[in-house]
mmCIF file with all atom_site columns, C-alpha atoms in Angstrom:
data_model
loop_
_atom_site.group_PDB
_atom_site.id
_atom_site.type_symbol
_atom_site.label_atom_id
_atom_site.label_alt_id
_atom_site.label_comp_id
_atom_site.label_asym_id
_atom_site.label_entity_id
_atom_site.label_seq_id
_atom_site.pdbx_PDB_ins_code
_atom_site.Cartn_x
_atom_site.Cartn_y
_atom_site.Cartn_z
_atom_site.occupancy
_atom_site.B_iso_or_equiv
_atom_site.pdbx_formal_charge
_atom_site.auth_seq_id
_atom_site.auth_comp_id
_atom_site.auth_asym_id
_atom_site.auth_atom_id
_atom_site.pdbx_PDB_model_num
ATOM 1   C CA . HIS A 1 1   ? -16.677 2.192   9.896  1.00 77.00 ? 330 HIS A CA 1
ATOM 2   C CA . HIS A 1 2   ? -17.519 2.581   13.554 1.00 78.00 ? 331 HIS A CA 1
ATOM 3   C CA . VAL A 1 3   ? -15.108 0.790   15.952 1.00 79.00 ? 332 VAL A CA 1
ATOM 4   C CA . VAL A 1 4   ? -14.522 0.567   19.638 1.00 80.00 ? 333 VAL A CA 1
ATOM 5   C CA . SER A 1 5   ? -10.977 1.742   19.902 1.00 76.00 ? 334 SER A CA 1
ATOM 6   C CA . GLN A 1 6   ? -8.648  1.380   22.979 1.00 75.00 ? 335 GLN A CA 1
ATOM 7   C CA . GLY A 1 7   ? -8.589  5.181   23.206 1.00 75.00 ? 336 GLY A CA 1
ATOM 8   C CA . GLY A 1 8   ? -6.030  6.308   25.856 1.00 77.00 ? 337 GLY A CA 1
ATOM 9   C CA . TYR A 1 9   ? -2.848  8.073   24.966 1.00 69.00 ? 338 TYR A CA 1
ATOM 10  C CA . TYR A 1 10  ? -2.305  6.093   21.825 1.00 74.00 ? 339 TYR A CA 1
ATOM 11  C CA . GLN A 1 11  ? -5.354  7.648   20.241 1.00 77.00 ? 340 GLN A CA 1
ATOM 12  C CA . TYR A 1 12  ? -5.693  10.941  22.017 1.00 77.00 ? 341 TYR A CA 1
ATOM 13  C CA . ASP A 1 13  ? -2.003  11.908  22.275 1.00 81.00 ? 342 ASP A CA 1
ATOM 14  C CA . PHE A 1 14  ? -0.625  10.235  19.089 1.00 79.00 ? 343 PHE A CA 1
ATOM 15  C CA . GLY A 1 15  ? -3.677  9.835   16.837 1.00 77.00 ? 344 GLY A CA 1
ATOM 16  C CA . TRP A 1 16  ? -2.916  6.095   16.525 1.00 74.00 ? 345 TRP A CA 1
ATOM 17  C CA . GLN A 1 17  ? -5.332  3.153   16.304 1.00 72.00 ? 346 GLN A CA 1
ATOM 18  C CA . ALA A 1 18  ? -2.976  0.766   18.010 1.00 73.00 ? 347 ALA A CA 1
ATOM 19  C CA . ALA A 1 19  ? -2.938  -2.223  17.735 1.00 77.00 ? 348 ALA A CA 1
ATOM 20  C CA . PHE A 1 20  ? -4.872  -4.007  14.998 1.00 83.00 ? 349 PHE A CA 1
ATOM 21  C CA . ARG A 1 21  ? -6.119  -6.662  17.470 1.00 86.00 ? 350 ARG A CA 1
ATOM 22  C CA . ASP A 1 22  ? -7.692  -4.270  19.919 1.00 87.00 ? 351 ASP A CA 1
ATOM 23  C CA . PRO A 1 23  ? -10.991 -3.392  18.129 1.00 89.00 ? 352 PRO A CA 1
ATOM 24  C CA . LEU A 1 24  ? -11.374 -7.140  17.345 1.00 93.00 ? 353 LEU A CA 1
ATOM 25  C CA . GLN A 1 25  ? -10.936 -7.989  21.050 1.00 91.00 ? 354 GLN A CA 1
ATOM 26  C CA . HIS A 1 26  ? -13.479 -5.327  22.052 1.00 92.00 ? 355 HIS A CA 1
ATOM 27  C CA . ALA A 1 27  ? -15.896 -6.717  19.499 1.00 95.00 ? 356 ALA A CA 1
ATOM 28  C CA . LEU A 1 28  ? -16.196 -10.164 20.865 1.00 96.00 ? 357 LEU A CA 1
ATOM 29  C CA . PRO A 1 29  ? -18.772 -9.340  23.464 1.00 96.00 ? 358 PRO A CA 1
ATOM 30  C CA . LEU A 1 30  ? -20.485 -6.940  21.131 1.00 96.00 ? 359 LEU A CA 1
ATOM 31  C CA . ILE A 1 31  ? -21.371 -9.922  18.914 1.00 97.00 ? 360 ILE A CA 1
ATOM 32  C CA . TYR A 1 32  ? -24.113 -10.571 21.464 1.00 96.00 ? 361 TYR A CA 1
ATOM 33  C CA . ALA A 1 33  ? -24.852 -7.082  22.686 1.00 96.00 ? 362 ALA A CA 1
ATOM 34  C CA . ALA A 1 34  ? -24.464 -4.995  19.415 1.00 96.00 ? 363 ALA A CA 1
ATOM 35  C CA . PRO A 1 35  ? -24.080 -7.266  16.358 1.00 97.00 ? 364 PRO A CA 1
ATOM 36  C CA . GLU A 1 36  ? -24.055 -4.335  13.855 1.00 97.00 ? 365 GLU A CA 1
ATOM 37  C CA . LEU A 1 37  ? -21.109 -2.879  15.697 1.00 96.00 ? 366 LEU A CA 1
ATOM 38  C CA . ALA A 1 38  ? -19.324 -6.164  15.640 1.00 97.00 ? 367 ALA A CA 1
ATOM 39  C CA . ARG A 1 39  ? -19.936 -6.313  11.848 1.00 98.00 ? 368 ARG A CA 1
ATOM 40  C CA . GLU A 1 40  ? -18.538 -2.814  11.450 1.00 97.00 ? 369 GLU A CA 1
ATOM 41  C CA . VAL A 1 41  ? -15.372 -3.810  13.283 1.00 95.00 ? 370 VAL A CA 1
ATOM 42  C CA . LEU A 1 42  ? -14.925 -6.864  11.065 1.00 97.00 ? 371 LEU A CA 1
ATOM 43  C CA . ARG A 1 43  ? -15.297 -4.764  7.980  1.00 97.00 ? 372 ARG A CA 1
ATOM 44  C CA . TYR A 1 44  ? -12.922 -2.098  9.252  1.00 93.00 ? 373 TYR A CA 1
ATOM 45  C CA . SER A 1 45  ? -10.392 -4.701  10.305 1.00 94.00 ? 374 SER A CA 1
ATOM 46  C CA . ALA A 1 46  ? -10.494 -6.823  7.075  1.00 96.00 ? 375 ALA A CA 1
ATOM 47  C CA . GLN A 1 47  ? -9.873  -3.759  4.907  1.00 94.00 ? 376 GLN A CA 1
ATOM 48  C CA . GLU A 1 48  ? -6.459  -3.276  6.463  1.00 92.00 ? 377 GLU A CA 1
ATOM 49  C CA . GLN A 1 49  ? -5.325  -6.567  5.005  1.00 93.00 ? 378 GLN A CA 1
ATOM 50  C CA . ASN A 1 50  ? -2.912  -6.631  2.106  1.00 91.00 ? 379 ASN A CA 1
ATOM 51  C CA . ARG A 1 51  ? -4.263  -8.801  -0.685 1.00 92.00 ? 380 ARG A CA 1
ATOM 52  C CA . ALA A 1 52  ? -0.848  -9.717  -2.115 1.00 91.00 ? 381 ALA A CA 1
ATOM 53  C CA . SER A 1 53  ? 0.729   -10.966 1.119  1.00 88.00 ? 382 SER A CA 1
ATOM 54  C CA . GLY A 1 54  ? -2.262  -11.310 3.511  1.00 88.00 ? 383 GLY A CA 1
ATOM 55  C CA . GLU A 1 55  ? -0.233  -9.195  5.997  1.00 86.00 ? 384 GLU A CA 1
ATOM 56  C CA . ILE A 1 56  ? -1.980  -6.837  8.313  1.00 85.00 ? 385 ILE A CA 1
ATOM 57  C CA . PRO A 1 57  ? -0.265  -3.676  9.715  1.00 81.00 ? 386 PRO A CA 1
ATOM 58  C CA . TYR A 1 58  ? 0.351   -3.712  13.425 1.00 75.00 ? 387 TYR A CA 1
ATOM 59  C CA . SER A 1 59  ? -1.346  -0.321  13.829 1.00 75.00 ? 388 SER A CA 1
ATOM 60  C CA . LEU A 1 60  ? -2.663  2.692   12.055 1.00 75.00 ? 389 LEU A CA 1
ATOM 61  C CA . GLY A 1 61  ? -1.648  6.346   12.480 1.00 74.00 ? 390 GLY A CA 1
ATOM 62  C CA . GLU A 1 62  ? -3.310  9.541   11.388 1.00 75.00 ? 391 GLU A CA 1
ATOM 63  C CA . MET A 1 63  ? -5.698  9.286   8.388  1.00 71.00 ? 392 MET A CA 1
ATOM 64  C CA . CYS A 1 64  ? -5.585  5.440   8.706  1.00 73.00 ? 393 CYS A CA 1
ATOM 65  C CA . ARG A 1 65  ? -2.028  5.201   7.444  1.00 77.00 ? 394 ARG A CA 1
ATOM 66  C CA . PRO A 1 66  ? -0.140  2.029   8.584  1.00 76.00 ? 395 PRO A CA 1
ATOM 67  C CA . LEU A 1 67  ? 2.572   2.672   11.150 1.00 74.00 ? 396 LEU A CA 1
ATOM 68  C CA . SER A 1 68  ? 5.896   0.898   10.914 1.00 71.00 ? 397 SER A CA 1
ATOM 69  C CA . HIS A 1 69  ? 6.000   -0.616  14.322 1.00 69.00 ? 398 HIS A CA 1
ATOM 70  C CA . GLY A 1 70  ? 7.082   -3.963  12.945 1.00 69.00 ? 399 GLY A CA 1
ATOM 71  C CA . THR A 1 71  ? 5.065   -7.162  12.537 1.00 74.00 ? 400 THR A CA 1
ATOM 72  C CA . SER A 1 72  ? 3.151   -9.387  14.908 1.00 78.00 ? 401 SER A CA 1
ATOM 73  C CA . ASN A 1 73  ? 2.403   -13.073 14.306 1.00 82.00 ? 402 ASN A CA 1
ATOM 74  C CA . ASP A 1 74  ? -1.131  -13.030 15.823 1.00 85.00 ? 403 ASP A CA 1
ATOM 75  C CA . LEU A 1 75  ? -3.025  -10.342 13.961 1.00 87.00 ? 404 LEU A CA 1
ATOM 76  C CA . GLY A 1 76  ? -4.650  -12.654 11.439 1.00 91.00 ? 405 GLY A CA 1
ATOM 77  C CA . LEU A 1 77  ? -5.877  -14.901 14.260 1.00 94.00 ? 406 LEU A CA 1
ATOM 78  C CA . TRP A 1 78  ? -7.819  -12.053 15.857 1.00 94.00 ? 407 TRP A CA 1
ATOM 79  C CA . LEU A 1 79  ? -9.606  -11.411 12.585 1.00 97.00 ? 408 LEU A CA 1
ATOM 80  C CA . LEU A 1 80  ? -10.426 -15.087 12.198 1.00 98.00 ? 409 LEU A CA 1
ATOM 81  C CA . TRP A 1 81  ? -11.539 -15.516 15.826 1.00 97.00 ? 410 TRP A CA 1
ATOM 82  C CA . THR A 1 82  ? -13.901 -12.546 15.798 1.00 98.00 ? 411 THR A CA 1
ATOM 83  C CA . ALA A 1 83  ? -15.325 -13.579 12.396 1.00 98.00 ? 412 ALA A CA 1
ATOM 84  C CA . ALA A 1 84  ? -15.797 -17.156 13.551 1.00 98.00 ? 413 ALA A CA 1
ATOM 85  C CA . GLU A 1 85  ? -17.512 -16.118 16.807 1.00 98.00 ? 414 GLU A CA 1
ATOM 86  C CA . TYR A 1 86  ? -19.764 -13.698 14.907 1.00 98.00 ? 415 TYR A CA 1
ATOM 87  C CA . GLY A 1 87  ? -20.762 -16.244 12.339 1.00 98.00 ? 416 GLY A CA 1
ATOM 88  C CA . LEU A 1 88  ? -21.425 -19.031 14.791 1.00 98.00 ? 417 LEU A CA 1
ATOM 89  C CA . ALA A 1 89  ? -23.300 -16.855 17.272 1.00 98.00 ? 418 ALA A CA 1
ATOM 90  C CA . SER A 1 90  ? -25.501 -15.039 14.666 1.00 97.00 ? 419 SER A CA 1
ATOM 91  C CA . ARG A 1 91  ? -25.712 -17.634 11.894 1.00 97.00 ? 420 ARG A CA 1
ATOM 92  C CA . ASP A 1 92  ? -25.643 -14.607 9.589  1.00 97.00 ? 421 ASP A CA 1
ATOM 93  C CA . LEU A 1 93  ? -23.775 -16.513 6.815  1.00 98.00 ? 422 LEU A CA 1
ATOM 94  C CA . SER A 1 94  ? -24.613 -13.931 4.146  1.00 98.00 ? 423 SER A CA 1
ATOM 95  C CA . PHE A 1 95  ? -22.453 -11.407 5.898  1.00 98.00 ? 424 PHE A CA 1
ATOM 96  C CA . PHE A 1 96  ? -19.401 -13.295 4.649  1.00 98.00 ? 425 PHE A CA 1
ATOM 97  C CA . LYS A 1 97  ? -20.457 -12.642 1.017  1.00 98.00 ? 426 LYS A CA 1
ATOM 98  C CA . GLU A 1 98  ? -20.055 -8.807  1.473  1.00 98.00 ? 427 GLU A CA 1
ATOM 99  C CA . GLN A 1 99  ? -17.409 -7.107  -0.600 1.00 98.00 ? 428 GLN A CA 1
ATOM 100 C CA . VAL A 1 100 ? -14.593 -5.579  1.486  1.00 98.00 ? 429 VAL A CA 1
ATOM 101 C CA . SER A 1 101 ? -11.681 -3.618  0.175  1.00 97.00 ? 430 SER A CA 1
ATOM 102 C CA . TRP A 1 102 ? -8.016  -4.630  0.369  1.00 97.00 ? 431 TRP A CA 1
ATOM 103 C CA . ARG A 1 103 ? -5.481  -2.188  1.535  1.00 92.00 ? 432 ARG A CA 1
ATOM 104 C CA . ASP A 1 104 ? -3.454  -2.581  -1.662 1.00 92.00 ? 433 ASP A CA 1
ATOM 105 C CA . GLY A 1 105 ? -6.489  -2.125  -3.966 1.00 95.00 ? 434 GLY A CA 1
ATOM 106 C CA . GLY A 1 106 ? -9.539  -4.009  -5.208 1.00 97.00 ? 435 GLY A CA 1
ATOM 107 C CA . SER A 1 107 ? -12.030 -5.864  -3.060 1.00 98.00 ? 436 SER A CA 1
ATOM 108 C CA . SER A 1 108 ? -13.371 -9.295  -2.496 1.00 97.00 ? 437 SER A CA 1
ATOM 109 C CA . THR A 1 109 ? -15.734 -11.100 -0.165 1.00 98.00 ? 438 THR A CA 1
ATOM 110 C CA . LEU A 1 110 ? -15.144 -11.020 3.570  1.00 98.00 ? 439 LEU A CA 1
ATOM 111 C CA . TRP A 1 111 ? -14.767 -14.854 3.309  1.00 98.00 ? 440 TRP A CA 1
ATOM 112 C CA . LYS A 1 112 ? -11.846 -14.479 0.930  1.00 98.00 ? 441 LYS A CA 1
ATOM 113 C CA . HIS A 1 113 ? -10.160 -12.105 3.353  1.00 98.00 ? 442 HIS A CA 1
ATOM 114 C CA . LEU A 1 114 ? -10.536 -14.836 6.059  1.00 98.00 ? 443 LEU A CA 1
ATOM 115 C CA . VAL A 1 115 ? -9.108  -17.486 3.797  1.00 98.00 ? 444 VAL A CA 1
ATOM 116 C CA . ARG A 1 116 ? -6.176  -15.143 2.936  1.00 97.00 ? 445 ARG A CA 1
ATOM 117 C CA . ALA A 1 117 ? -5.668  -14.402 6.651  1.00 96.00 ? 446 ALA A CA 1
ATOM 118 C CA . PHE A 1 118 ? -5.411  -18.156 7.330  1.00 97.00 ? 447 PHE A CA 1
ATOM 119 C CA . THR A 1 119 ? -2.945  -18.698 4.461  1.00 96.00 ? 448 THR A CA 1
ATOM 120 C CA . HIS A 1 120 ? -0.807  -15.835 5.751  1.00 93.00 ? 449 HIS A CA 1
ATOM 121 C CA . GLN A 1 121 ? -0.942  -17.160 9.291  1.00 93.00 ? 450 GLN A CA 1
ATOM 122 C CA . GLU A 1 122 ? 0.262   -20.564 8.197  1.00 94.00 ? 451 GLU A CA 1
ATOM 123 C CA . SER A 1 123 ? 3.147   -18.943 6.297  1.00 91.00 ? 452 SER A CA 1
ATOM 124 C CA . LEU A 1 124 ? 4.458   -17.760 9.654  1.00 88.00 ? 453 LEU A CA 1
ATOM 125 C CA . ARG A 1 125 ? 5.315   -21.305 10.894 1.00 87.00 ? 454 ARG A CA 1
ATOM 126 C CA . GLY A 1 126 ? 8.751   -21.617 12.467 1.00 83.00 ? 455 GLY A CA 1
ATOM 127 C CA . PRO A 1 127 ? 11.207  -24.485 12.222 1.00 83.00 ? 456 PRO A CA 1
ATOM 128 C CA . HIS A 1 128 ? 9.614   -26.218 15.332 1.00 82.00 ? 457 HIS A CA 1
ATOM 129 C CA . GLY A 1 129 ? 6.002   -25.911 14.150 1.00 81.00 ? 458 GLY A CA 1
ATOM 130 C CA . GLY A 1 130 ? 5.177   -22.856 16.273 1.00 81.00 ? 459 GLY A CA 1
ATOM 131 C CA . TYR A 1 131 ? 4.460   -19.443 14.822 1.00 81.00 ? 460 TYR A CA 1
ATOM 132 C CA . SER A 1 132 ? 7.650   -17.508 14.236 1.00 78.00 ? 461 SER A CA 1
ATOM 133 C CA . THR A 1 133 ? 8.091   -14.285 16.152 1.00 66.00 ? 462 THR A CA 1
ATOM 134 C CA . ALA A 1 134 ? 10.381  -12.852 13.492 1.00 58.00 ? 463 ALA A CA 1
ATOM 135 C CA . GLY A 1 135 ? 9.877   -9.094  13.465 1.00 59.00 ? 464 GLY A CA 1
ATOM 136 C CA . THR A 1 136 ? 10.048  -6.486  16.143 1.00 65.00 ? 465 THR A CA 1
ATOM 137 C CA . VAL A 1 137 ? 6.727   -6.886  17.836 1.00 69.00 ? 466 VAL A CA 1
ATOM 138 C CA . GLY A 1 138 ? 6.488   -10.745 18.340 1.00 64.00 ? 467 GLY A CA 1
ATOM 139 C CA . ASP A 1 139 ? 3.078   -12.043 19.508 1.00 66.00 ? 468 ASP A CA 1
ATOM 140 C CA . TRP A 1 140 ? 0.345   -10.396 21.540 1.00 69.00 ? 469 TRP A CA 1
ATOM 141 C CA . SER A 1 141 ? 2.836   -10.159 24.325 1.00 69.00 ? 470 SER A CA 1
ATOM 142 C CA . ASP A 1 142 ? 4.197   -6.985  22.632 1.00 69.00 ? 471 ASP A CA 1
ATOM 143 C CA . LEU A 1 143 ? 7.948   -6.859  22.055 1.00 71.00 ? 472 LEU A CA 1
ATOM 144 C CA . SER A 1 144 ? 8.466   -10.524 23.161 1.00 70.00 ? 473 SER A CA 1
ATOM 145 C CA . THR A 1 145 ? 11.000  -10.972 20.399 1.00 72.00 ? 474 THR A CA 1
ATOM 146 C CA . ALA A 1 146 ? 13.251  -8.146  21.578 1.00 74.00 ? 475 ALA A CA 1
ATOM 147 C CA . LEU A 1 147 ? 12.722  -8.433  25.297 1.00 76.00 ? 476 LEU A CA 1
ATOM 148 C CA . LEU A 1 148 ? 12.407  -12.211 25.787 1.00 76.00 ? 477 LEU A CA 1
ATOM 149 C CA . GLY A 1 149 ? 14.459  -13.415 22.826 1.00 75.00 ? 478 GLY A CA 1
ATOM 150 C CA . MET A 1 150 ? 11.587  -15.566 21.563 1.00 73.00 ? 479 MET A CA 1
ATOM 151 C CA . THR A 1 151 ? 11.799  -17.086 18.189 1.00 74.00 ? 480 THR A CA 1
ATOM 152 C CA . GLU A 1 152 ? 8.428   -18.973 18.221 1.00 75.00 ? 481 GLU A CA 1
ATOM 153 C CA . SER A 1 153 ? 5.252   -18.332 20.125 1.00 77.00 ? 482 SER A CA 1
ATOM 154 C CA . THR A 1 154 ? 3.353   -21.002 21.990 1.00 80.00 ? 483 THR A CA 1
ATOM 155 C CA . LEU A 1 155 ? 0.730   -18.298 22.939 1.00 83.00 ? 484 LEU A CA 1
ATOM 156 C CA . VAL A 1 156 ? -0.175  -18.001 19.207 1.00 86.00 ? 485 VAL A CA 1
ATOM 157 C CA . ALA A 1 157 ? -0.178  -21.741 18.718 1.00 88.00 ? 486 ALA A CA 1
ATOM 158 C CA . ALA A 1 158 ? -2.661  -22.004 21.603 1.00 90.00 ? 487 ALA A CA 1
ATOM 159 C CA . GLN A 1 159 ? -4.838  -19.376 20.075 1.00 92.00 ? 488 GLN A CA 1
ATOM 160 C CA . ALA A 1 160 ? -4.818  -21.219 16.687 1.00 94.00 ? 489 ALA A CA 1
ATOM 161 C CA . ALA A 1 161 ? -5.693  -24.477 18.462 1.00 95.00 ? 490 ALA A CA 1
ATOM 162 C CA . TYR A 1 162 ? -8.849  -22.844 19.759 1.00 97.00 ? 491 TYR A CA 1
ATOM 163 C CA . ILE A 1 163 ? -9.707  -20.628 16.724 1.00 97.00 ? 492 ILE A CA 1
ATOM 164 C CA . TYR A 1 164 ? -9.085  -23.013 13.772 1.00 98.00 ? 493 TYR A CA 1
ATOM 165 C CA . PRO A 1 165 ? -11.803 -25.534 14.927 1.00 98.00 ? 494 PRO A CA 1
ATOM 166 C CA . ARG A 1 166 ? -14.284 -22.678 15.531 1.00 98.00 ? 495 ARG A CA 1
ATOM 167 C CA . LEU A 1 167 ? -13.574 -21.391 12.039 1.00 98.00 ? 496 LEU A CA 1
ATOM 168 C CA . ALA A 1 168 ? -13.800 -24.895 10.632 1.00 98.00 ? 497 ALA A CA 1
ATOM 169 C CA . GLU A 1 169 ? -17.296 -25.079 12.061 1.00 98.00 ? 498 GLU A CA 1
ATOM 170 C CA . LEU A 1 170 ? -18.244 -21.860 10.301 1.00 98.00 ? 499 LEU A CA 1
ATOM 171 C CA . ALA A 1 171 ? -16.658 -23.085 7.066  1.00 98.00 ? 500 ALA A CA 1
ATOM 172 C CA . ALA A 1 172 ? -18.670 -26.220 7.215  1.00 98.00 ? 501 ALA A CA 1
ATOM 173 C CA . ALA A 1 173 ? -21.890 -24.177 7.818  1.00 98.00 ? 502 ALA A CA 1
ATOM 174 C CA . ARG A 1 174 ? -21.039 -22.161 4.781  1.00 98.00 ? 503 ARG A CA 1
ATOM 175 C CA . GLY A 1 175 ? -20.427 -25.296 2.668  1.00 98.00 ? 504 GLY A CA 1
ATOM 176 C CA . ALA A 1 176 ? -16.668 -24.797 2.423  1.00 98.00 ? 505 ALA A CA 1
ATOM 177 C CA . LYS A 1 177 ? -15.954 -28.354 3.338  1.00 98.00 ? 506 LYS A CA 1
ATOM 178 C CA . GLY A 1 178 ? -12.377 -28.352 1.861  1.00 98.00 ? 507 GLY A CA 1
ATOM 179 C CA . PHE A 1 179 ? -11.371 -25.331 3.823  1.00 98.00 ? 508 PHE A CA 1
ATOM 180 C CA . ALA A 1 180 ? -12.995 -26.835 6.951  1.00 98.00 ? 509 ALA A CA 1
ATOM 181 C CA . ARG A 1 181 ? -10.802 -29.982 6.511  1.00 98.00 ? 510 ARG A CA 1
ATOM 182 C CA . LYS A 1 182 ? -7.668  -27.779 6.119  1.00 97.00 ? 511 LYS A CA 1
ATOM 183 C CA . LEU A 1 183 ? -8.516  -25.904 9.352  1.00 97.00 ? 512 LEU A CA 1
ATOM 184 C CA . ARG A 1 184 ? -9.035  -29.096 11.274 1.00 97.00 ? 513 ARG A CA 1
ATOM 185 C CA . ALA A 1 185 ? -5.716  -30.544 10.028 1.00 94.00 ? 514 ALA A CA 1
#
C-alpha cells in the first residue's frame, strides 16, 4: 500500500516506519485532498493489527517487520480516528466491508478491525479509569512512562472523548446501533 511516511532519519537511516500513528496522522487532511491515498493508509495500518489481541506494533522495521520498541496506549485510537473521519467525510460506507489481512493470519472486514481496535483500547483502562501507560513507550508523548513516571494518560482519554462519538456516528450510519451505543457509553 502507499503511505505518507514521516521519512527523516527513521526511514532513511534506519529503514523504519516509525511510529504506527504517523501515517494515520498524515492521512487526516488527505481524506479531503486525496481520498484514495487515505484509504491506502487505512488498509496498510489495519493489516498491522494482531487478530488475537488487537494489539498494534509501535513501529515497523525493514521488510515490514515489527520492532520491539515497547507498547503505546494510543495506537488503536489513531486507526479509529482516521477511519471515522474518512467514513463521515466521504460517506463511503462500503469501504468498511473490504477484507483486510491480520498480522497473525487470516483476514476480515475493515469494520471488524475497528471493532477489535476499540475492544483492545478499552482493555488498556487503568485503575483510575484512564488509559494505562504500562509499557515502555506510554502515550503519544513518547517515553512518558519512563521519563515522566506516568501510569495513566489523560492525553489518551481526551483523544477517546473526541474519537468515540465520531466513530459512534459512523457506526450508526452503518446500522451498527449496538456498537454505537457502546461507543457513546
